[in-house]
Amino acid sequence: MDIKAQQGYDYDVIIIGGGVSDVTLACNLAAAGKKTALIEARDWGGTTVNRGSTPKKALLALAELHHQESFLHRGLETVSPITWEDALLTRDWLVSDESARAKERAIKAGVETYEAYAFFEDAHHLKVNGQVLSTATIVLATGSVPRKIDIEGASYIDSSANLMRLHQQPKVIALIGAGVIAMSLISSFTELGTKVHVIQHNDRVLGNFDSELVDILVNRLKSRGAEFHMEAEAERIERSASGYQVTLTNGEIVIVDGIYDVAGRIANIGGLQLEKAGIEYTERGISVDDHLTTSQPHIFAMGDCCDAPVPKLNSYADFQAKYLSQLLNDESKEAIQYPTAPAATVYSIPKIGQVGVSVNQARQHPQDYDVTQLNMSNWQNYKRVHDDLAVIKLVASKSDQHVAGAEIVSDTADILVNYLAILLNRRVSFQELQDIIFAYPSLATDLYGLWK
Ligand SMILES: Cc1cc2nc3c(=O)[nH]c(=O)nc-3n(C[C@H](O)[C@H](O)[C@H](O)COP(=O)(O)OP(=O)(O)OC[C@H]3O[C@@H](n4cnc5c(N)ncnc54)[C@H](O)[C@@H]3O)c2cc1C
Ligand SMILES: NC(=O)c1ccc[n+]([C@@H]2O[C@H](COP(=O)([O-])OP(=O)(O)OC[C@H]3O[C@@H](n4cnc5c(N)ncnc54)[C@H](O)[C@@H]3O)[C@@H](O)[C@H]2O)c1
């Protein structure tokens, strides 16, 4: 018997947030017979579909084509430019399609959907569009929002989401922050022909990645027209006759068509009225234990809004959604166990991929790990597509010389880190790998030489 029947609530479970992972959770609960509601205030599919990897990769797909074509033509002069209209049409088509599919998926699974902003009345009641809904269980999945930059003229700073849907291609832009989002946007926009200024307050680009590999990416982006202003902050922004004038703390002035905030994100929990439900939180997000349970035993949190000890990524939100599906459907009572060797990629040109023990972690524990660097650009799989910057750093355990992690710069770094993630997580032995026949010549065949 479901909880609603026992306790007389409107719903067994209400999920606040209609991101892709949140939809997956709602569908899994509904499929198991739970009366489930999903509430989305803005757009179905959440950040990933509307403002995150989907529009980002739609723009990048065209930029990558342009990049590859320039190799074929041995120079940029003869390559036809990508028009902003092409980029925008691809983006709009993909985003609207994916967003509609997210909602359709929920409805077809029998989930009741609400298009409204939800907030707490008390620990079992939510205010939604003027009505009060009661529920036995609640999952908070409200995501994150850009961290606001507090300077003179801050109202002129826009979001990366709006940059990706401008009606006209900007000629010159400034990005505040040189993190993962920035690297992707710089790659796409410079390939389209936009000049990009990057303002980073310290001397590190992509701080979690190996600085030598990051330098390869940064140098390539500089060669395409990106200008990095390191150890500088935007101090003041004023309107100018030709756009905006940004004054930096190091005295430099840049004139741009737009300024965009890519300086990190914070949990989107400000309007939920968490105090009314007795839910504890900090500036890092909603506090959860190793069962994703908040300070209230019947309220859970997942994804970017919760303070779990993992990166704020769609891949982790998905993992947590699958975990909560099992927990709330009484299929498991175990604590959440994150994979030991996760893979992640910065979607830039070239990409930077990371799996398992990072090079930075290996450097902090030199007694435990060795790091070796291999230039892959002269390997056939990379040579034939002119992946001239391809490099891998392999991290091996000192005790047995087995691969413990890797960091890769290459146009196909995402594929290789995912292969390595399978080998690492399944603890595949050297001999087990040699016993598999991969299609030759493909990226997978390079694993025979890499894996030990
Ligand atoms: C530009 C960009 C690129 C990214 N690229 C990648 C990538 O390549 N790979 C990757 O793994 N991750 C990427 N991410 C991160 C990824 O998008 C997030 O980790 C993921 O979206 C988190 O999912 P979520 O369900 O927690 O939140 P969201 O996807 O943000 O969904 C939360 C939803 O809740 C809704 N909501 C909020 N408050 C309320 C309320 N009170 N009532 C009703 N609804 C509410 C919001 O409108 C939103 O739709 C990227 C993020 C950005 C911004
Ligand atoms: N492919 C991916 O894995 C991927 C892609 C995009 C986004 N994301 C997710 O989105 C989150 C947000 O991305 P992001 O790029 O905004 O954050 P980020 O943390 O990757 O980078 C922000 C950068 O801005 C710098 N910064 C902060 N304040 C600044 C200031 N006032 N002036 C200048 N520089 C400043 C930081 O030092 C940092 O280098 C990521 O942490 C990640 O969880 C992941």
Coordinates of C-alpha atoms and ligand atoms in Angstrom, one line a residue:
M1 CA 0.0 0.0 0.0
D2 CA 1.4 3.4 -0.8
I3 CA 2.0 6.1 1.8
K4 CA -0.7 8.4 0.6
A5 CA -3.4 5.8 1.2
Q6 CA -2.0 5.3 4.7
Q7 CA -1.6 8.9 5.7
G8 CA -4.1 10.9 3.6
Y9 CA -1.7 13.2 1.8
D10 CA -2.3 14.6 -1.7
Y11 CA 0.8 12.9 -2.9
D12 CA 3.3 10.2 -1.8
V13 CA 6.2 12.2 -3.2
I14 CA 6.6 15.8 -4.5
I15 CA 9.8 16.7 -6.3
I16 CA 10.6 20.4 -6.6
G17 CA 12.6 21.0 -9.8
G18 CA 12.0 19.6 -13.3
G19 CA 15.6 19.1 -14.4
V20 CA 16.4 16.0 -16.5
S21 CA 17.6 14.0 -13.5
D22 CA 14.6 15.1 -11.5
V23 CA 12.3 13.9 -14.3
T24 CA 14.1 10.5 -14.2
L25 CA 13.4 10.2 -10.5
A26 CA 9.8 11.2 -10.9
C27 CA 9.2 8.6 -13.6
N28 CA 10.9 5.9 -11.6
L29 CA 8.7 6.6 -8.6
A30 CA 5.5 6.8 -10.6
A31 CA 6.4 3.5 -12.3
A32 CA 6.7 1.9 -8.9
G33 CA 3.1 3.0 -8.0
K34 CA 3.9 6.2 -6.0
K35 CA 1.6 9.1 -6.5
T36 CA 4.1 11.6 -7.7
A37 CA 4.1 15.3 -8.5
L38 CA 6.9 17.2 -10.2
I39 CA 6.9 21.0 -9.9
E40 CA 8.9 23.2 -12.3
A41 CA 9.0 27.0 -12.1
R42 CA 10.8 27.9 -15.3
D43 CA 11.5 25.4 -18.1
W44 CA 11.4 21.6 -18.3
G45 CA 14.7 19.9 -18.4
G46 CA 16.2 22.5 -16.1
T47 CA 19.7 23.9 -16.4
T48 CA 21.2 21.0 -18.5
V49 CA 18.7 21.3 -21.3
N50 CA 17.9 25.0 -21.3
R51 CA 21.1 26.8 -20.0
G52 CA 23.8 24.1 -19.6
S53 CA 25.3 21.3 -21.6
T54 CA 22.6 21.1 -24.3
P55 CA 22.9 24.6 -25.7
K56 CA 26.6 24.7 -24.9
K57 CA 27.3 21.5 -26.9
A58 CA 25.0 22.6 -29.7
L59 CA 27.1 25.7 -30.2
L60 CA 30.3 23.7 -29.8
A61 CA 29.2 21.1 -32.4
L62 CA 29.3 23.8 -35.1
A63 CA 32.5 25.2 -33.8
E64 CA 34.1 21.8 -33.8
L65 CA 33.1 21.3 -37.5
H66 CA 34.7 24.6 -38.3
H67 CA 37.8 23.7 -36.4
Q68 CA 38.1 20.3 -38.2
E69 CA 37.5 21.9 -41.6
S70 CA 40.3 24.3 -41.0
F71 CA 42.7 21.3 -40.5
L72 CA 41.5 19.8 -43.8
H73 CA 42.1 23.0 -45.6
R74 CA 45.4 23.5 -43.9
G75 CA 44.4 27.0 -42.8
L76 CA 41.4 29.1 -41.9
E77 CA 41.4 31.4 -45.0
T78 CA 39.5 28.9 -47.2
V79 CA 37.0 27.7 -44.6
S80 CA 33.5 29.1 -44.8
P81 CA 32.6 30.8 -41.6
I82 CA 29.8 29.5 -39.4
T83 CA 27.0 32.0 -39.2
W84 CA 25.4 32.9 -35.9
E85 CA 22.0 32.1 -37.5
D86 CA 23.2 28.5 -38.1
A87 CA 24.5 28.2 -34.5
L88 CA 21.3 29.7 -33.0
L89 CA 19.0 27.5 -35.1
T90 CA 20.9 24.4 -34.0
R91 CA 20.7 25.5 -30.4
D92 CA 17.0 26.4 -30.5
W93 CA 16.0 23.2 -32.2
L94 CA 17.9 21.0 -29.8
V95 CA 16.8 22.9 -26.6
S96 CA 13.1 23.1 -27.5
D97 CA 13.1 19.4 -28.5
E98 CA 14.8 18.2 -25.4
S99 CA 12.7 20.4 -23.1
A100 CA 9.5 19.1 -24.6
R101 CA 10.7 15.5 -24.3
A102 CA 11.5 16.0 -20.6
K103 CA 7.9 17.1 -19.9
E104 CA 6.4 14.5 -22.1
R105 CA 8.5 11.8 -20.4
A106 CA 7.0 12.8 -17.0
I107 CA 3.4 13.0 -18.3
K108 CA 3.6 9.6 -20.1
A109 CA 4.9 8.0 -16.9
G110 CA 1.8 9.2 -15.0
V111 CA 3.6 12.0 -13.0
E112 CA 1.4 15.0 -12.2
T113 CA 3.2 18.1 -13.4
Y114 CA 2.8 21.7 -12.1
E115 CA 4.3 24.7 -13.8
A116 CA 4.8 27.0 -10.8
Y117 CA 7.3 28.1 -8.1
A118 CA 6.9 26.0 -5.0
F119 CA 7.8 27.0 -1.4
F120 CA 7.2 25.5 2.0
E121 CA 4.2 26.2 4.3
D122 CA 5.5 23.6 6.7
A123 CA 7.4 20.2 6.5
H124 CA 4.5 18.4 4.7
H125 CA 2.8 21.3 2.9
L126 CA 3.9 23.3 -0.2
K127 CA 2.4 26.4 -1.6
V128 CA 2.1 26.1 -5.4
N129 CA 0.3 28.6 -7.6
G130 CA -1.9 29.8 -4.7
Q131 CA -2.9 26.3 -3.7
V132 CA -1.5 24.1 -0.9
L133 CA -0.3 20.6 -1.7
S134 CA 0.3 18.0 1.0
T135 CA 2.8 15.2 0.7
A136 CA 4.4 12.4 2.7
T137 CA 7.8 12.8 1.1
I138 CA 9.6 15.7 -0.6
V139 CA 12.7 15.8 -2.8
L140 CA 14.4 19.1 -3.3
A141 CA 16.1 19.4 -6.7
T142 CA 16.1 23.1 -7.3
G143 CA 19.6 23.3 -8.9
S144 CA 21.9 26.3 -8.8
V145 CA 22.2 29.8 -10.1
P146 CA 25.2 32.0 -11.1
R147 CA 27.0 33.6 -8.1
K148 CA 26.3 37.3 -8.3
I149 CA 29.2 39.6 -8.8
D150 CA 28.9 42.7 -6.6
I151 CA 30.7 45.6 -8.3
E152 CA 29.8 49.1 -9.6
G153 CA 27.7 48.6 -12.8
A154 CA 26.9 44.9 -11.9
S155 CA 23.4 45.3 -13.4
Y156 CA 25.2 45.2 -16.9
I157 CA 26.5 41.7 -16.2
D158 CA 24.5 39.0 -18.0
S159 CA 24.3 35.2 -17.7
S160 CA 26.0 32.6 -19.9
A161 CA 22.5 31.4 -20.7
N162 CA 21.6 34.7 -22.3
L163 CA 25.0 34.8 -24.2
M164 CA 24.1 31.4 -25.8
R165 CA 20.7 32.8 -27.1
L166 CA 21.7 36.3 -28.2
H167 CA 19.9 37.3 -31.5
Q168 CA 23.0 38.8 -33.0
Q169 CA 26.6 37.5 -32.8
P170 CA 28.6 39.9 -30.5
K171 CA 31.9 41.1 -31.9
V172 CA 33.7 41.4 -28.5
I173 CA 32.7 40.0 -25.1
A174 CA 34.1 39.7 -21.6
L175 CA 33.7 36.6 -19.5
I176 CA 34.2 37.0 -15.7
G177 CA 35.8 33.7 -14.6
A178 CA 38.1 31.2 -16.3
G179 CA 36.5 27.9 -15.3
V180 CA 34.7 25.1 -17.1
I181 CA 31.9 27.1 -18.5
A182 CA 34.3 29.8 -19.8
M183 CA 36.5 27.3 -21.6
S184 CA 33.6 26.0 -23.6
L185 CA 32.2 29.4 -24.4
I186 CA 35.6 30.8 -25.4
S187 CA 36.1 27.8 -27.7
S188 CA 32.8 28.3 -29.5
F189 CA 32.8 32.1 -29.7
T190 CA 36.4 32.5 -30.9
E191 CA 35.7 29.8 -33.6
L192 CA 32.6 31.9 -34.7
G193 CA 34.9 34.9 -34.9
T194 CA 34.0 36.8 -31.6
K195 CA 36.9 38.3 -29.7
V196 CA 36.8 37.1 -26.1
H197 CA 38.3 38.8 -23.0
V198 CA 38.6 36.5 -20.0
I199 CA 38.9 38.1 -16.5
Q200 CA 40.2 35.7 -13.8
H201 CA 40.9 36.9 -10.3
N202 CA 43.9 34.6 -9.6
D203 CA 46.6 33.0 -11.8
R204 CA 44.9 29.7 -12.3
V205 CA 42.7 28.6 -15.2
L206 CA 40.7 25.4 -14.5
G207 CA 42.2 25.0 -11.1
N208 CA 41.3 21.3 -10.7
F209 CA 43.2 20.3 -13.8
D210 CA 47.0 19.8 -14.5
S211 CA 48.4 23.3 -15.3
E212 CA 50.6 22.0 -18.1
L213 CA 47.6 20.5 -19.9
V214 CA 45.6 23.6 -19.2
D215 CA 48.4 25.7 -20.8
I216 CA 48.0 23.7 -24.0
L217 CA 44.3 24.6 -24.1
V218 CA 44.9 28.3 -23.1
N219 CA 47.6 28.8 -25.7
R220 CA 45.4 27.4 -28.4
L221 CA 42.5 29.7 -27.3
K222 CA 44.9 32.6 -27.3
S223 CA 45.9 31.8 -30.9
R224 CA 42.2 32.0 -31.8
G225 CA 41.7 35.4 -30.4
A226 CA 41.0 35.0 -26.6
E227 CA 42.7 37.4 -24.3
F228 CA 43.3 36.3 -20.7
H229 CA 43.5 39.0 -18.0
M230 CA 44.9 37.1 -15.1
E231 CA 45.1 38.2 -11.5
A232 CA 42.5 40.9 -12.3
E233 CA 38.9 41.5 -11.3
A234 CA 36.3 43.6 -13.0
E235 CA 36.1 46.7 -10.8
R236 CA 33.6 48.9 -12.6
I237 CA 31.3 48.6 -15.6
E238 CA 30.0 51.7 -17.4
R239 CA 28.0 52.1 -20.6
S240 CA 30.0 53.5 -23.4
A241 CA 29.1 54.8 -26.9
S242 CA 30.0 51.5 -28.4
G243 CA 28.9 49.1 -25.7
Y244 CA 30.3 48.7 -22.2
Q245 CA 33.6 49.8 -20.7
V246 CA 35.0 47.4 -18.1
T247 CA 37.7 48.7 -15.8
L248 CA 39.9 46.0 -14.3
T249 CA 41.7 46.1 -10.9
N250 CA 45.0 46.0 -12.7
G251 CA 44.1 49.3 -14.5
E252 CA 43.3 47.8 -17.9
I253 CA 40.2 48.8 -19.7
V254 CA 38.3 46.7 -22.2
I255 CA 35.4 47.8 -24.4
V256 CA 32.9 45.0 -25.1
D257 CA 29.4 44.3 -26.5
G258 CA 28.5 42.3 -23.4
I259 CA 29.9 41.0 -20.0
Y260 CA 29.0 37.6 -18.8
D261 CA 29.2 36.0 -15.3
V262 CA 30.9 32.5 -15.4
A263 CA 32.4 32.9 -11.9
G264 CA 30.8 29.9 -10.3
R265 CA 27.3 28.9 -9.1
I266 CA 25.5 28.7 -5.8
A267 CA 22.5 26.6 -4.6
N268 CA 19.2 27.9 -5.8
I269 CA 17.4 27.8 -2.4
G270 CA 16.7 31.4 -1.5
G271 CA 12.9 31.4 -2.0
L272 CA 12.0 28.0 -0.7
Q273 CA 11.4 29.2 2.9
L274 CA 13.3 26.2 4.2
E275 CA 13.0 27.5 7.8
K276 CA 9.3 26.8 7.8
A277 CA 10.1 23.1 7.2
G278 CA 13.0 23.0 9.6
I279 CA 15.5 22.2 6.9
E280 CA 19.2 23.0 7.6
Y281 CA 21.4 24.6 5.0
T282 CA 24.7 26.5 4.7
E283 CA 26.2 28.7 1.9
R284 CA 27.2 25.4 0.2
G285 CA 23.6 24.3 -0.1
I286 CA 21.0 22.1 1.7
S287 CA 22.8 19.9 4.3
V288 CA 22.3 16.1 3.5
D289 CA 23.7 12.9 5.0
D290 CA 24.9 9.9 3.1
H291 CA 21.3 8.9 2.2
L292 CA 20.7 12.4 0.8
T293 CA 18.3 13.0 3.7
T294 CA 18.0 16.5 5.0
S295 CA 17.6 17.5 8.7
Q296 CA 14.0 16.3 8.2
P297 CA 13.8 12.5 7.7
H298 CA 11.1 12.6 5.0
I299 CA 12.7 15.4 3.0
F300 CA 15.6 14.6 0.6
A301 CA 17.8 16.8 -1.6
M302 CA 19.8 16.0 -4.7
G303 CA 21.7 17.7 -7.5
D304 CA 23.2 21.2 -7.4
C305 CA 21.1 22.4 -4.5
C306 CA 22.5 19.9 -2.0
D307 CA 25.7 20.0 -0.1
A308 CA 27.0 16.5 -1.0
P309 CA 30.7 15.9 -1.2
V310 CA 30.8 15.6 -5.0
P311 CA 31.0 18.0 -8.0
K312 CA 27.9 19.9 -9.1
L313 CA 27.4 18.1 -12.4
N314 CA 24.6 16.6 -14.3
S315 CA 26.4 13.2 -14.1
Y316 CA 26.2 13.3 -10.3
A317 CA 22.6 14.6 -10.3
D318 CA 21.7 11.6 -12.5
F319 CA 23.5 9.2 -10.1
Q320 CA 21.7 10.7 -7.1
A321 CA 18.3 10.4 -8.9
K322 CA 18.9 6.7 -9.5
Y323 CA 20.0 6.3 -5.9
L324 CA 16.9 8.1 -4.6
S325 CA 14.7 6.0 -6.9
Q326 CA 15.9 2.8 -5.2
L327 CA 15.8 4.3 -1.7
L328 CA 12.3 5.8 -1.9
N329 CA 11.0 2.6 -3.7
D330 CA 12.3 0.6 -0.8
E331 CA 14.7 -1.3 -3.1
S332 CA 17.7 -0.4 -1.0
K333 CA 18.5 1.1 2.4
E334 CA 22.3 1.5 1.7
A335 CA 24.1 4.8 1.9
I336 CA 25.0 6.4 -1.4
Q337 CA 28.3 5.2 -2.7
Y338 CA 29.8 7.3 -5.5
P339 CA 32.0 5.6 -8.1
T340 CA 35.7 5.4 -7.2
A341 CA 36.9 6.6 -10.6
P342 CA 34.5 9.2 -12.1
A343 CA 35.1 10.7 -15.5
A344 CA 34.6 14.4 -16.3
T345 CA 35.3 16.5 -19.4
V346 CA 35.7 20.2 -20.1
Y347 CA 34.0 20.6 -23.5
S348 CA 36.4 23.0 -25.1
I349 CA 38.5 22.8 -28.3
P350 CA 40.5 20.7 -27.6
K351 CA 38.7 19.0 -24.7
I352 CA 40.3 18.2 -21.4
G353 CA 39.2 14.9 -19.8
Q354 CA 39.9 13.6 -16.3
V355 CA 39.3 10.2 -14.8
G356 CA 40.2 8.6 -11.4
V357 CA 43.1 10.1 -9.5
S358 CA 44.0 13.5 -10.9
V359 CA 47.5 14.7 -11.7
N360 CA 47.1 17.3 -8.9
Q361 CA 46.2 14.6 -6.4
A362 CA 49.1 12.5 -7.6
R363 CA 51.5 15.4 -7.1
Q364 CA 50.2 15.8 -3.5
H365 CA 51.0 12.2 -2.8
P366 CA 54.3 11.5 -4.6
Q367 CA 55.0 8.5 -2.3
D368 CA 51.9 6.8 -3.8
Y369 CA 51.8 7.7 -7.5
D370 CA 53.9 8.1 -10.6
V371 CA 52.8 10.4 -13.5
T372 CA 54.0 9.7 -17.0
Q373 CA 53.3 11.9 -20.0
L374 CA 52.7 10.6 -23.6
N375 CA 52.4 12.7 -26.7
M376 CA 49.5 11.1 -28.6
S377 CA 49.5 13.4 -31.6
N378 CA 51.8 11.0 -33.6
W379 CA 49.5 8.0 -32.9
Q380 CA 47.6 7.1 -36.0
N381 CA 44.1 7.7 -34.5
Y382 CA 45.1 11.3 -33.7
K383 CA 47.4 12.0 -36.6
R384 CA 44.8 11.3 -39.3
V385 CA 42.4 13.9 -37.8
H386 CA 45.2 16.4 -37.2
D387 CA 44.7 16.2 -33.4
D388 CA 48.1 17.9 -33.1
L389 CA 47.8 18.9 -29.4
A390 CA 46.8 15.4 -28.1
V391 CA 48.6 14.6 -24.8
I392 CA 47.8 12.1 -22.0
K393 CA 49.2 12.1 -18.5
L394 CA 48.8 8.7 -16.9
V395 CA 48.7 8.3 -13.1
A396 CA 49.9 4.9 -11.9
S397 CA 50.0 3.5 -8.3
K398 CA 53.6 3.1 -7.1
S399 CA 52.7 -0.1 -5.4
D400 CA 51.7 -2.2 -8.5
Q401 CA 52.2 0.3 -11.4
H402 CA 48.5 -0.1 -12.3
V403 CA 46.7 2.9 -13.9
A404 CA 44.9 4.9 -11.2
G405 CA 43.8 7.9 -13.3
A406 CA 44.5 10.0 -16.3
E407 CA 44.2 13.5 -17.7
I408 CA 44.0 14.1 -21.4
V409 CA 44.0 17.0 -23.8
S410 CA 42.6 16.0 -27.2
D411 CA 39.6 16.6 -29.4
T412 CA 38.3 13.2 -28.3
A413 CA 39.4 13.3 -24.6
D414 CA 35.8 12.6 -23.5
I415 CA 35.8 9.2 -25.3
L416 CA 39.1 8.0 -23.9
V417 CA 38.3 9.1 -20.3
N418 CA 35.0 7.2 -20.5
Y419 CA 36.7 4.0 -21.7
L420 CA 39.2 4.4 -18.9
A421 CA 36.4 4.9 -16.4
I422 CA 34.9 1.6 -17.4
L423 CA 38.3 -0.2 -17.0
L424 CA 39.0 1.5 -13.6
N425 CA 35.6 1.0 -12.1
R426 CA 35.3 -2.6 -13.2
R427 CA 38.9 -3.3 -12.2
V428 CA 39.7 -4.9 -15.5
S429 CA 43.1 -6.6 -15.5
F430 CA 45.7 -6.2 -18.2
Q431 CA 45.0 -9.8 -19.5
E432 CA 41.2 -9.3 -19.4
L433 CA 41.6 -6.3 -21.7
Q434 CA 43.9 -8.1 -24.1
D435 CA 41.2 -10.8 -24.3
I436 CA 38.7 -8.3 -25.8
I437 CA 38.8 -7.6 -29.6
F438 CA 38.1 -4.0 -30.4
A439 CA 37.4 -2.8 -33.9
Y440 CA 40.7 -1.7 -35.5
P441 CA 41.8 1.1 -36.0
S442 CA 39.7 3.0 -33.4
L443 CA 40.4 4.9 -30.2
A444 CA 39.7 1.8 -28.1
T445 CA 42.6 -0.1 -29.7
D446 CA 45.0 2.4 -28.1
L447 CA 43.9 1.0 -24.7
Y448 CA 46.0 -2.1 -25.4
G449 CA 49.1 0.0 -25.1
L450 CA 47.9 2.3 -22.3
W451 CA 46.3 -0.1 -19.8
K452 CA 48.5 -1.8 -17.2
Ligands
LIG1 C1 26.6 26.5 -18.9 C2 26.6 25.1 -18.1 C3 27.2 24.0 -18.7 C4 27.2 22.8 -18.0 N1 27.7 21.7 -18.6 C5 27.8 20.5 -17.9 C6 28.3 19.4 -18.5 O1 28.8 19.5 -19.6 N2 28.3 18.2 -17.9 C7 27.7 18.1 -16.6 O2 27.7 17.0 -16.1 N3 27.2 19.2 -16.0 C8 27.2 20.4 -16.6 N4 26.6 21.5 -16.0 C9 26.1 21.3 -14.7 C10 24.6 20.8 -14.7 O3 23.8 21.6 -15.6 C11 24.0 20.7 -13.4 O4 24.9 20.0 -12.5 C12 22.6 20.1 -13.4 O5 21.8 20.8 -14.2 C13 22.1 19.9 -12.0 O6 20.8 19.4 -12.0 P1 19.7 19.7 -11.0 O7 18.5 18.8 -11.3 O8 20.3 19.7 -9.6 O9 19.3 21.2 -11.2 P2 18.7 22.0 -12.5 O10 19.0 21.3 -13.8 O11 19.2 23.4 -12.4 O12 17.1 21.9 -12.3 C14 16.5 22.5 -11.2 C15 15.2 23.0 -11.7 O13 14.4 23.4 -10.6 C16 13.6 24.5 -10.9 N5 13.3 25.2 -9.7 C17 14.1 25.9 -8.8 N6 13.5 26.3 -7.8 C18 12.2 25.9 -7.9 C19 11.0 26.1 -7.1 N7 11.1 26.7 -5.9 N8 9.8 25.6 -7.6 C20 9.8 24.9 -8.8 N9 10.9 24.7 -9.5 C21 12.1 25.2 -9.1 C22 14.5 25.3 -11.9 O14 13.7 26.2 -12.7 C23 15.2 24.2 -12.6 O15 14.6 23.9 -13.9 C24 26.6 22.7 -16.7 C25 26.0 23.9 -16.1 C26 26.0 25.1 -16.8 C27 25.4 26.3 -16.2
LIG2 N1 31.8 20.0 -18.4 C1 31.6 20.2 -17.2 O1 32.0 19.4 -16.3 C2 30.9 21.4 -16.8 C3 30.7 22.4 -17.7 C4 30.1 23.6 -17.3 C5 29.7 23.7 -16.0 N2 29.9 22.8 -15.1 C6 29.4 23.0 -13.7 O2 29.0 24.3 -13.5 C7 29.7 24.9 -12.4 C8 29.9 26.4 -12.6 O3 30.8 26.6 -13.7 P1 31.7 27.9 -13.7 O4 32.6 27.8 -14.9 O5 30.8 29.1 -13.5 O6 32.5 27.7 -12.4 P2 34.0 27.3 -12.1 O7 34.1 27.2 -10.6 O8 34.5 26.2 -13.0 O9 34.9 28.6 -12.5 C9 34.7 29.8 -12.0 C10 36.0 30.6 -12.2 O10 35.8 32.0 -11.9 C11 36.8 32.4 -11.0 N3 36.2 33.6 -10.3 C12 35.4 33.5 -9.3 N4 35.0 34.8 -8.9 C13 35.7 35.6 -9.7 C14 35.7 37.1 -9.9 N5 35.0 37.9 -9.1 N6 36.5 37.6 -10.9 C15 37.2 36.8 -11.7 N7 37.2 35.4 -11.6 C16 36.4 34.9 -10.6 C17 37.2 31.2 -10.2 O11 38.4 31.4 -9.6 C18 37.1 30.1 -11.2 O12 38.3 29.9 -11.9 C19 31.0 24.1 -12.4 O13 31.6 24.1 -11.1 C20 30.5 22.7 -12.7 O14 29.9 22.2 -11.5 C21 30.5 21.6 -15.5

